[in-house]
Coordinates of C-alpha atoms in Angstrom, one line a residue:
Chain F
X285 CA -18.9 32.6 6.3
X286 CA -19.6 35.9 6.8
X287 CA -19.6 37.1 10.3
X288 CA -22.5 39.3 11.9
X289 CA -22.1 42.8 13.1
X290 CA -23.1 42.0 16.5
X291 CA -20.5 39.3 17.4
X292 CA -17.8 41.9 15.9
X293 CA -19.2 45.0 17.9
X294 CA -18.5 42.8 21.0
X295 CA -15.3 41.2 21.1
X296 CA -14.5 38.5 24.2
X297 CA -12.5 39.3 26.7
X298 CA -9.9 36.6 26.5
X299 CA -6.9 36.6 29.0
X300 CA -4.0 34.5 29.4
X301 CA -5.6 32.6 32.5
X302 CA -8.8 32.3 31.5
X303 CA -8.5 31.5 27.8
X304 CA -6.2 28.4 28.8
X305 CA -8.7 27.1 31.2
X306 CA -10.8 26.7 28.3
X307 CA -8.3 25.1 26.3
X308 CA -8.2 22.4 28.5
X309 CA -11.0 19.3 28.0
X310 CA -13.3 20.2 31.7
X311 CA -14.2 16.3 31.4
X312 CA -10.4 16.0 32.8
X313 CA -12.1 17.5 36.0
X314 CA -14.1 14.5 36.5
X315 CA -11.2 12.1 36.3
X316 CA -9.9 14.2 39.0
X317 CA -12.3 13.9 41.1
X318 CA -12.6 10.5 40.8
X319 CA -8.6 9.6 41.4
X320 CA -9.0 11.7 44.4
X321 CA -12.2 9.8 46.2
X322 CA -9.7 6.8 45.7
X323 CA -7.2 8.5 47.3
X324 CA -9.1 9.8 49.9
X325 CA -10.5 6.6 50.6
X326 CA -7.4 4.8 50.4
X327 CA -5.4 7.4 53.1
X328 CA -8.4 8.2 55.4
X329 CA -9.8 4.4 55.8
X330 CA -7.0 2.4 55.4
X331 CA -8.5 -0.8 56.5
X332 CA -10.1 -2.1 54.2
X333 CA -10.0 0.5 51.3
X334 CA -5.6 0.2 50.9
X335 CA -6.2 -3.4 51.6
X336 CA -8.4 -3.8 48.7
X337 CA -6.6 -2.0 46.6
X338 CA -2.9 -3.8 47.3
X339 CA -5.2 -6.8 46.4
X340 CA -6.5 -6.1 43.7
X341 CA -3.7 -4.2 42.4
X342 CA -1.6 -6.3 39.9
X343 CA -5.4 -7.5 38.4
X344 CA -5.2 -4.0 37.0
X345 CA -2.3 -4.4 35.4
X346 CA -3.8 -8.2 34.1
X347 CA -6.9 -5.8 32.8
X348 CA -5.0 -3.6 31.0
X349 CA -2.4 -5.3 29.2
X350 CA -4.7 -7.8 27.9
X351 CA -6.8 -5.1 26.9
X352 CA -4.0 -3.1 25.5
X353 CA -2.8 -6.0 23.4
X354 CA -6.0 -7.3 22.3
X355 CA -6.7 -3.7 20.5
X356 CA -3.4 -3.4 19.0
X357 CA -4.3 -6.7 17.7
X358 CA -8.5 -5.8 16.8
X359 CA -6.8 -2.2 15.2
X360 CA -4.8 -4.6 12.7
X361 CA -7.0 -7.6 12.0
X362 CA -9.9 -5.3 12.2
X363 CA -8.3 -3.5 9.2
X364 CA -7.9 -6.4 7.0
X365 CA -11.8 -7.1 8.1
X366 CA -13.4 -4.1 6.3
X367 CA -11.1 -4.1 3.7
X368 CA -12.5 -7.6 3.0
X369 CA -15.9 -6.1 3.6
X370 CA -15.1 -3.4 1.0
X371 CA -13.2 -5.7 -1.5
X372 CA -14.8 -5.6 -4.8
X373 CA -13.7 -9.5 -5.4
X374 CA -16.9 -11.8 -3.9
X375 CA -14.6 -14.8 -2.3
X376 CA -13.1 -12.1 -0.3
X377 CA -15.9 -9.9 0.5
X378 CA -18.4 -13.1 1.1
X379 CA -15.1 -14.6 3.6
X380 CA -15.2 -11.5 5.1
X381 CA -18.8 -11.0 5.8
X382 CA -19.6 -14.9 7.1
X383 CA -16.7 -13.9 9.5
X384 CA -18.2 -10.7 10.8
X385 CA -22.0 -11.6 10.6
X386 CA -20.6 -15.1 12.8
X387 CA -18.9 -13.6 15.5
X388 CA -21.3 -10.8 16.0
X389 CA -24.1 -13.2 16.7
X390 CA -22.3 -15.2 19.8
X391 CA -22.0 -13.4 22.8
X392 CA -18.3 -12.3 23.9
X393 CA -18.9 -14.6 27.0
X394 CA -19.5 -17.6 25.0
X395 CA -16.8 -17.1 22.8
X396 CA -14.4 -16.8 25.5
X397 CA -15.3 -20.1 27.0
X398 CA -15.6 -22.1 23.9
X399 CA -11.7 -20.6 23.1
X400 CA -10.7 -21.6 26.7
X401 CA -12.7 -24.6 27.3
X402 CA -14.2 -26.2 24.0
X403 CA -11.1 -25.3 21.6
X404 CA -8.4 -27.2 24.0
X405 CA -10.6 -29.9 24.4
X406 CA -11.0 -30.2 20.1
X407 CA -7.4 -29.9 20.0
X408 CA -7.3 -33.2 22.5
X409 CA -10.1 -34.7 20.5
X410 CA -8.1 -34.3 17.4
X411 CA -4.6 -35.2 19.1
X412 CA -6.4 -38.8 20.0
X413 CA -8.1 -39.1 16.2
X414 CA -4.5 -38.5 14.4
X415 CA -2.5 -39.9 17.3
X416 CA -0.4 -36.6 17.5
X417 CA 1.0 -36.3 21.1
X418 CA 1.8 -32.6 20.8
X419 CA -1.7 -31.6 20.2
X420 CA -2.4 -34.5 23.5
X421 CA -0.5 -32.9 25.7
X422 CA -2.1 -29.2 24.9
X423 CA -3.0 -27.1 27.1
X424 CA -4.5 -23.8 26.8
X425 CA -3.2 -20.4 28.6
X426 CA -5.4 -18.5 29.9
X427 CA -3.8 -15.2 29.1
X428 CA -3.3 -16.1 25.6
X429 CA -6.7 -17.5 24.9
X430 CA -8.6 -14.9 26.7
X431 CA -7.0 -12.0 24.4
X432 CA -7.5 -14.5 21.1
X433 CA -11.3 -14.4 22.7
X434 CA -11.4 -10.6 22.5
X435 CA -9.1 -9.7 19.7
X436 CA -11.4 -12.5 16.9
X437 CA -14.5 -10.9 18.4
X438 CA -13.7 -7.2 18.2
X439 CA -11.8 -7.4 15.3
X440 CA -15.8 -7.9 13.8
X441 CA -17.3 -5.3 15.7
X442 CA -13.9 -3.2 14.4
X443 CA -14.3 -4.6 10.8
X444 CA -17.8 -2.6 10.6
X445 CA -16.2 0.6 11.9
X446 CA -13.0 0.7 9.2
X447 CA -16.0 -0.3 6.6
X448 CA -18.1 2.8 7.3
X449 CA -15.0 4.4 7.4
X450 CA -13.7 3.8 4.2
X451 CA -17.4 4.0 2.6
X452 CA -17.9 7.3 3.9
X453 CA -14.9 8.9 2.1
X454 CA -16.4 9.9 -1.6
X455 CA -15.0 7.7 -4.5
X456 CA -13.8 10.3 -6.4
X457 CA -11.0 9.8 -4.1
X458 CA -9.7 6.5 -5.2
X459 CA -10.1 7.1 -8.8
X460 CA -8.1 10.1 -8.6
X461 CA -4.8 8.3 -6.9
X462 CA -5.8 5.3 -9.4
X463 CA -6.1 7.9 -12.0
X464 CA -2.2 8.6 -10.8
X465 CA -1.2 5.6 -11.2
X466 CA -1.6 4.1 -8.0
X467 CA -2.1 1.0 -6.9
X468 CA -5.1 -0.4 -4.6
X469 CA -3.1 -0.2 -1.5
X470 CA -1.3 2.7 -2.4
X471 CA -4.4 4.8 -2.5
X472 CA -5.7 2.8 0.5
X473 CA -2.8 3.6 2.7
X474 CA -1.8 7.1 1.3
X475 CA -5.1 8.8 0.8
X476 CA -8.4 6.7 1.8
X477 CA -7.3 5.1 5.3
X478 CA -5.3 8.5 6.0
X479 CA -8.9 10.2 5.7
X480 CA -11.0 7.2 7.1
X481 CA -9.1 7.2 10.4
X482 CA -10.2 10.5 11.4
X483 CA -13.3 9.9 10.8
X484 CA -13.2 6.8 12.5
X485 CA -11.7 7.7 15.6
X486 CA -14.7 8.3 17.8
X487 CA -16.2 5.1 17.3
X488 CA -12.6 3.3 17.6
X489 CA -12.2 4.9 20.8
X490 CA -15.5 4.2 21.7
X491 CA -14.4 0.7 21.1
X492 CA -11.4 0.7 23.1
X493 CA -13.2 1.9 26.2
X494 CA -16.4 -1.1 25.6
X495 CA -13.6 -3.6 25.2
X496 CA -11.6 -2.5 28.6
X497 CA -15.5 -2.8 30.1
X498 CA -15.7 -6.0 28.7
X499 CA -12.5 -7.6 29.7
X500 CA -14.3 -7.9 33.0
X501 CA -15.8 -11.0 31.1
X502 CA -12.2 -13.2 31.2
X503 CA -12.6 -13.7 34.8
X504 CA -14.6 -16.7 34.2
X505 CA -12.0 -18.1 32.0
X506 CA -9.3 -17.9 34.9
X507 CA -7.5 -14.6 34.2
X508 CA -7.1 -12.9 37.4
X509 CA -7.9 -9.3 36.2
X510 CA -9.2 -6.6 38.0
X511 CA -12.9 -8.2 38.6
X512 CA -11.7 -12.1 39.0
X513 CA -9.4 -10.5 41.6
X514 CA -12.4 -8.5 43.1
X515 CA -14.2 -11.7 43.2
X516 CA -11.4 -13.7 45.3
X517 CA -10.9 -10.2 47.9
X518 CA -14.9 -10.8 48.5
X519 CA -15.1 -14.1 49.1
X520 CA -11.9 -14.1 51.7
X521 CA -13.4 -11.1 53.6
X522 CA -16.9 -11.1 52.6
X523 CA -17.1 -7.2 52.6
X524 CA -18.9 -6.5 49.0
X525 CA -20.1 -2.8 49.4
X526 CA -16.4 -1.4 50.1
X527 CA -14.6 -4.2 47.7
X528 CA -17.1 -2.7 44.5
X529 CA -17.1 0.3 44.6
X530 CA -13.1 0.3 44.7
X531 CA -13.3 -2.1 41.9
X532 CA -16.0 0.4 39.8
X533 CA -14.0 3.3 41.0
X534 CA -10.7 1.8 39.6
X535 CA -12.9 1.0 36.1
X536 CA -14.0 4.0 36.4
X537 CA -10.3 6.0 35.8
X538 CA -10.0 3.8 33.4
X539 CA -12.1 4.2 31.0
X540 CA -12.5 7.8 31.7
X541 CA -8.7 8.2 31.1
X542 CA -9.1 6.4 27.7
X543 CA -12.4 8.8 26.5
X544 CA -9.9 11.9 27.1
X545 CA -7.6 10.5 25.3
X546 CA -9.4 9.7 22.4
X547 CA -10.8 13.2 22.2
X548 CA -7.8 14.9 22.8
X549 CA -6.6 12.5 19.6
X550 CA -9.7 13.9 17.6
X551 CA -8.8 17.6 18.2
X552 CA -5.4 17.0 17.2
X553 CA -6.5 14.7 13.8
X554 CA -8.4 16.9 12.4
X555 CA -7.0 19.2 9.2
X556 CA -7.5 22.7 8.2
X557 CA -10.6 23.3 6.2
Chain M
X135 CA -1.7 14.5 -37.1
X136 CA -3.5 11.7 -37.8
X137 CA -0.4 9.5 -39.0
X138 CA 0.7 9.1 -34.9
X139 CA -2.2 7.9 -33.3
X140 CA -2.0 8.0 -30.2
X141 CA -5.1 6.1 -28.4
X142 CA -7.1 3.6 -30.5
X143 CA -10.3 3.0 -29.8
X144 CA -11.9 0.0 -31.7
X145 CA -15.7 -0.9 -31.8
X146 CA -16.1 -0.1 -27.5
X147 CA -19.0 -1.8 -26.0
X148 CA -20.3 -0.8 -22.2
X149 CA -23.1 -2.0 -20.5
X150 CA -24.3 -0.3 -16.8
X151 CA -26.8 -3.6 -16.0
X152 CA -29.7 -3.3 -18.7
X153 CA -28.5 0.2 -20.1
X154 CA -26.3 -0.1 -23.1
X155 CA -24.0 3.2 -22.1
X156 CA -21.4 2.7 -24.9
X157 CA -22.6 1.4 -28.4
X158 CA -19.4 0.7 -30.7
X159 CA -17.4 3.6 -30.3
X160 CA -14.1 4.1 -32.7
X161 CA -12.1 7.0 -32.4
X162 CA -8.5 8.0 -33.1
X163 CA -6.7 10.3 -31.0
X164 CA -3.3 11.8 -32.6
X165 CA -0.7 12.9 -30.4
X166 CA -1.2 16.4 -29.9
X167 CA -4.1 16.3 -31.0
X168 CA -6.7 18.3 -29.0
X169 CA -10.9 16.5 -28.7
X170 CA -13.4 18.1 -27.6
X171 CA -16.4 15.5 -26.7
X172 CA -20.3 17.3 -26.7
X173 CA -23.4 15.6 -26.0
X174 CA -26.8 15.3 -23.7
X175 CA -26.2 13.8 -20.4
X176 CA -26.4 10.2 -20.5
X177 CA -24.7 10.3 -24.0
X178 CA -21.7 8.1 -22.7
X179 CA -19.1 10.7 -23.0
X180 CA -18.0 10.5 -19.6
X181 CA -18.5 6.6 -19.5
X182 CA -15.8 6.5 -22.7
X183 CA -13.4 9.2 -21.4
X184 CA -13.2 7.0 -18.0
X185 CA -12.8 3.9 -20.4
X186 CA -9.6 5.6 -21.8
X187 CA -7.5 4.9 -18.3
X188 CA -9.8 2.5 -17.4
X189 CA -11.5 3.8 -14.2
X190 CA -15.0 2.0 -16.3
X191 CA -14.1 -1.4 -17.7
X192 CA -15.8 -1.7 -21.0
X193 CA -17.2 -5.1 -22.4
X194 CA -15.8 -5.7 -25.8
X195 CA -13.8 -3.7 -28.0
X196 CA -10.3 -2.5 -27.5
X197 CA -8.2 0.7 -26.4
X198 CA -4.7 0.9 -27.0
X199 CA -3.2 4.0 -25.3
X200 CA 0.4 5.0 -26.5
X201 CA 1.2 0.7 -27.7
X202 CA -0.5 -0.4 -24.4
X203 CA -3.1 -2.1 -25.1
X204 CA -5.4 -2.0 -21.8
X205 CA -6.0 -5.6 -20.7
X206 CA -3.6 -6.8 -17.8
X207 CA -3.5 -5.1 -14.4
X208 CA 0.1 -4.0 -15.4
X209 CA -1.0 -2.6 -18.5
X210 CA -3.7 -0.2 -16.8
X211 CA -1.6 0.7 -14.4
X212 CA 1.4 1.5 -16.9
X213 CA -1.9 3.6 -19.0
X214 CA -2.6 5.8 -16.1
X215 CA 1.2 6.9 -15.5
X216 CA 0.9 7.8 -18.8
X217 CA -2.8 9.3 -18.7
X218 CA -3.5 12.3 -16.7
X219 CA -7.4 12.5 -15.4
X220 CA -9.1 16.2 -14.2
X221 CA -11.9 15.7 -12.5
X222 CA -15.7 17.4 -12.5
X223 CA -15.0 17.5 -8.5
X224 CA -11.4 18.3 -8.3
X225 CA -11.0 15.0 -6.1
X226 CA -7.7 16.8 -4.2
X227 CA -6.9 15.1 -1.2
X228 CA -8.3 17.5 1.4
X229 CA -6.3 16.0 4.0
X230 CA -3.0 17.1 2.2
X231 CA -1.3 20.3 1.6
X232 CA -1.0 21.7 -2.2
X233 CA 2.1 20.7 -2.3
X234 CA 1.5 17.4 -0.7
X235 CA -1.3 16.5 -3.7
X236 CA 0.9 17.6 -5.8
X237 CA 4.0 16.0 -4.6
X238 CA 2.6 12.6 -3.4
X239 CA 2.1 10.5 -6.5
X240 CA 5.4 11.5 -8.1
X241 CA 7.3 10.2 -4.6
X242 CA 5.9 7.0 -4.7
X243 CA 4.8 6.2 -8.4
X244 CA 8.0 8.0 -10.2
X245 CA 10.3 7.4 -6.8
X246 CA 11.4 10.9 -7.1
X247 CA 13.4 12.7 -3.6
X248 CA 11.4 15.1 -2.1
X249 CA 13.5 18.0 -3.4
X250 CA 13.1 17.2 -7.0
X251 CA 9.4 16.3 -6.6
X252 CA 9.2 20.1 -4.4
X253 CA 10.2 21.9 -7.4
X254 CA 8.8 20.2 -10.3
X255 CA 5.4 20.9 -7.8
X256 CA 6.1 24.6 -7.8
X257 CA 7.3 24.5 -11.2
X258 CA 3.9 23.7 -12.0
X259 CA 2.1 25.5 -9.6
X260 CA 3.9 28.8 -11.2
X261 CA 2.4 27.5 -14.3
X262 CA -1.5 27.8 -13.1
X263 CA -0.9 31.0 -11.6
X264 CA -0.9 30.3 -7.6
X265 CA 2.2 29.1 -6.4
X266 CA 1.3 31.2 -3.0
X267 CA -0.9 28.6 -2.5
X268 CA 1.4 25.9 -1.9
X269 CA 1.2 25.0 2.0
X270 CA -2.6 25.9 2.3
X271 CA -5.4 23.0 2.1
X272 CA -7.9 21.8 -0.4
X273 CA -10.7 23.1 1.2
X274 CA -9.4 26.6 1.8
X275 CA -9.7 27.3 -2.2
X276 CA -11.8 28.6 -4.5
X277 CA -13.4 25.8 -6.7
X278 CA -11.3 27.7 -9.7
X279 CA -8.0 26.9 -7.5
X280 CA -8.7 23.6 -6.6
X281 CA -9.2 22.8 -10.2
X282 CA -5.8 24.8 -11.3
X283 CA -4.3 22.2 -8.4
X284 CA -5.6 19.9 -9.6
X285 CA -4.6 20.0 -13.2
X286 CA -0.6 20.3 -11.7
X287 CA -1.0 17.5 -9.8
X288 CA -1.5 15.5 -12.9
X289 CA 0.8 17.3 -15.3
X290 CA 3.7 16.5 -12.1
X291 CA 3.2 12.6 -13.2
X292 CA 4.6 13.9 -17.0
X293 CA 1.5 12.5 -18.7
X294 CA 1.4 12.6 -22.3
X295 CA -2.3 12.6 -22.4
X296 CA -4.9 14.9 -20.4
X297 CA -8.4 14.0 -19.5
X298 CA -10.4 16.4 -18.9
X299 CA -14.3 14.8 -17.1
X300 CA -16.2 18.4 -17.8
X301 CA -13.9 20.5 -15.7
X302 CA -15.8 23.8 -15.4
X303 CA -19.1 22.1 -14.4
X304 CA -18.8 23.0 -10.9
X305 CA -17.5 25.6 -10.6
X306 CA -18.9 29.7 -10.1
X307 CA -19.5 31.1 -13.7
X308 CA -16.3 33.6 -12.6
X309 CA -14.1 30.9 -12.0
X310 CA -14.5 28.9 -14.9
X311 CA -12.0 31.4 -17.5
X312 CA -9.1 31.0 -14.8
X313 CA -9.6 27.0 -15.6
X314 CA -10.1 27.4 -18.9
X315 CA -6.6 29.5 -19.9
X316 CA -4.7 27.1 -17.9
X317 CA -6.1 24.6 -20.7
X318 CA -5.9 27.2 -23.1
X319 CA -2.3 27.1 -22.3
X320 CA -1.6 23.5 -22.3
X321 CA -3.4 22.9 -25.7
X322 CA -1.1 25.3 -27.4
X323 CA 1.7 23.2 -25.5
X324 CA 1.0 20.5 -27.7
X325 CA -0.2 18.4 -25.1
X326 CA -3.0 15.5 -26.6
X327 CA -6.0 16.6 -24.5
X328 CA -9.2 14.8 -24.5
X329 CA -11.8 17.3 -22.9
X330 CA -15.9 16.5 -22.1
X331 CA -17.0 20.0 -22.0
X332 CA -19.7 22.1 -23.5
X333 CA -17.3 25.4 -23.5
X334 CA -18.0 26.3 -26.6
X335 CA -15.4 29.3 -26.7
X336 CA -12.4 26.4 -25.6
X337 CA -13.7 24.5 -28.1
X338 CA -13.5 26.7 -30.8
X339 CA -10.4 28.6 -29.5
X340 CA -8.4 25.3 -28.5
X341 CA -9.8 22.2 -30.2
X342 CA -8.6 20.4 -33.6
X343 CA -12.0 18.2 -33.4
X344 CA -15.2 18.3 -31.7
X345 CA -17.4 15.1 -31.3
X346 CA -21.2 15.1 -30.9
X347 CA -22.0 12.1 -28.8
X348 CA -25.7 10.5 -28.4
X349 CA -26.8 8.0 -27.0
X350 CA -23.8 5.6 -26.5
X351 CA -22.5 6.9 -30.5
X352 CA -20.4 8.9 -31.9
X353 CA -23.1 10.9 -33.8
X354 CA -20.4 13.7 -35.9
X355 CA -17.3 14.9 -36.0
X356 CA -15.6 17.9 -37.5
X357 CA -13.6 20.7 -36.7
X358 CA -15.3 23.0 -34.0
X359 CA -16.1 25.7 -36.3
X360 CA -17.5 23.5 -39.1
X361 CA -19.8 21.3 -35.9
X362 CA -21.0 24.2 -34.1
X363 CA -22.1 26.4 -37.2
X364 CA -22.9 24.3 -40.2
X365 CA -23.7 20.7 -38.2
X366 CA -24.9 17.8 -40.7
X367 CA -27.0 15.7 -38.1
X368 CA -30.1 16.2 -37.3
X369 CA -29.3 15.2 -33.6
X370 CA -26.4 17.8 -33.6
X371 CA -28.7 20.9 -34.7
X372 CA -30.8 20.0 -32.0
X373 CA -28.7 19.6 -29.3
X374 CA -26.7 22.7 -30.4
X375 CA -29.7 24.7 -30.4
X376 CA -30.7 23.9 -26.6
X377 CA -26.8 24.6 -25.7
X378 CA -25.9 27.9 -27.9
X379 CA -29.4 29.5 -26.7

């Protein structure tokens, strides 16, 4: 594009300082300030804030593991998802859509008990029916069955993102590496998914950070994350204001950490054009 | 020439739902042998150069390609090593280097090391005229580059046919001769070229055969110079009259 005389005639001053200052993402500015109302909270009213948080502290590492494995998990079974969505052979495409167009209809909350609840209580049911003692004698973890809760249900939501994904890169682009001689997942995982992804990665991230929100949700099913461990700091001391806004605060790095992240990702995705 | 055929094509059928794109094409292609396929829009000439490596599955009929007849997913995919496709939109992978387009099929489909597959890459892209090209990206091209690239990335797979889906078509009118005399250059090669293009000049200068397609047919054939000037066919005269004016 051609530039205009005006913009040339008056170039910007950019110094060292300056120009670096604007390198840097200002959201991170906001993070700071939030980290440091926590520690100001924490060093200038002890009691309760640094009691709270020593509370509450190993449910954030409960909140972000589970959410951490859950998403590794939703990245990879959310892939096979909208390939299945994008599969040209019905069966798969039809197994694939029942799935997504299922889980998106039940609310995350739901789902969670039914996998924590309803399913061990099947698995019983069945044990009795078929007289298998194994399946008698189950019984559910709540760690495991709240991130199988998350992962089958955001693997949908993720299915629809890697399917607008890989419909928004032009088809001329798979029948050139089948043109090469590629196969289907050659071209998938050399050229289409490489191209996908960056397109993509705003709405994954978006994901991530909606899915860290909503792992709030396991606390019913007896995982003492972040907001079950709010819940049980409350009831002991009955001191709500100061024990939720430490818990919102701490959400609050959180997810503000991870929407950096994924923007710095995007800015250092993109190719030269 | 016409005692080593190269691709048979026997009585192809094609249906797009209700339209009948392909009507009972036959055509032999010899080896060398250079094809240029004219025709109105719609006439199935793309449709049948696509049913060559099989991108379009046709309904009935046959295409043998080089002894491979193309019916098992082996088959196809043993055509298209052997079938090299250009593109009306170039179709590089913009998220690749030159090099990398270039290189990136011959790694993984003919297992070459990346040294070998590096030089056959600027081997080639000596050949169309911009090997200072190599590390730049798709999209910082000229449409007349792209195309060039996108030629060497499909001679790199050694293909002993070129398709050609009406390469100039999109590009700037000043672009389109630095495409041209890079398949200017390959015809006189030897190499069996199949081309959908109403470049009448690369038709005359480089083809053994031009084709006049309508409406899903093969309407004429003849050498270039006998088609464009003394054409039999109604159908030809008038499409050549709306193309040469």
């Amino acid at each position: 594009m051609q530039k205009t005389p005006e913009l040339e005639e008056t170039p910007k001053r950019e110094n060292g300082f300056h120009k670096k200052f604007k390198d840097i993402d200002q959201w991170w500015l906001l993070v700071a300030i939030v980290v440091l109302l926590i520690i100001l909270l924490v060093t200038t009213k002890p009691d309760p804030y640094n009691r709270i948080l020593k509370f509450v502290g190993d449910g954030i590492w409960v909140t972000l593991y589970t959410t951490l494995i859950s998403f590794a998990l939703v990245l990879v079974l959310g892939l096979f998802g909208g390939l299945g969505r994008t599969s040209h052979n019905k069966i798969i495409r039809g197994i694939a859509s029942v799935y997504v167009e299922v889980v998106r209809g039940v609310p995350l909350l739901v789902q969670l008990i039914i996998w924590y609840f309803a399913f061990p209580a099947m698995v019983k049911d069945l044990g009795h029916a078929w007289n298998i003692q194994a399946f008698i004698d189950y019984k559910a973890n709540p760690i495991v069955m709240a991130i199988l809760g998350m992962t089958v249900c955001y693997a949908a939501y993720m299915s629809e993102v890697y399917r607008a994904g890989i419909e928004s890169i032009p088809k001329g682009q798979m029948e050139a590496a089948r043109s090469l001689g590629m196969t289907y997942f050659q071209a998938m995982g050399h050229v289409i998914l490489p191209q996908a992804i960056r397109v993509i990665l705003p709405p994954i991230g978006n994901e991530f950070v909606t899915l860290l929100k909503d792992s709030s949700l396991v606390s019913v099913v007896a995982v003492a994350d972040l907001t079950r461990r709010g819940r049980e700091f409350m009831a002991a001391n009955f001191i709500p204001i100061q024990t939720w806004m430490m818990v919102a605060l701490l959400y609050l790095v959180m997810t503000l950490v991870a929407a950096r992240v994924v923007k710095w990702l995007e800015k250092h995705s993109r190719y030269e054009r | 020439m016409q005692t080593d055929t190269i691709i048979q094509i026997e009585n192809v059928h094609k249906h797009f739902g209700k339209v009948h794109a392909l009507r009972g094409i036959d055509l032999n292609v010899g080896r060398g042998e250079v094809i240029v396929i004219i025709g109105p829009s719609g006439s199935g000439k793309s449709t049948l150069l696509r049913c060559i490596n099989r991108l379009e599955e046709f309904d009935q009929g046959s295409i043998v390609v080089d002894g491979i007849p193309l019916d098992s997913a082996e088959n196809i995919n043993a055509v298209r090593t052997e079938v090299g496709m250009v593109f009306q939109q170039f179709n590089l992978f913009p998220h690749l280097s030159v090099l990398d387009n270039i290189t990136l099929a011959q790694r993984i489909i003919r297992k070459r090391d990346k040294k070998e597959a590096h030089e056959i890459a600027m081997e080639l892209l000596h050949k169309v005229g911009i090997p200072d090209k190599a590390d730049c990206y798709p999209l910082q091209l000229s449409g007349g580059q792209q195309q060039r690239v996108a030629i060497a990335r499909a001679l790199a797979m050694n293909p002993k046919i070129m398709l050609f889906d009406e390469p100039t078509s999109a590009l700037d009118p000043e672009m389109i001769q630095e495409v041209l005399d890079v398949m200017l250059a390959l015809a006189k090669e030897g190499m069996t070229m199949v081309v959908v293009s109403h470049e009448m000049g690369f038709a005359r200068a480089a083809a053994d055969r031009a084709i006049l397609m309508d409406d899903g047919l093969i309407v004429e054939q003849a050498t270039p110079n006998v088609l464009f000037s003394q054409p039999k066919e109604e159908r030809t005269k008038a499409f050549l009259s709306k193309v040469l004016s």
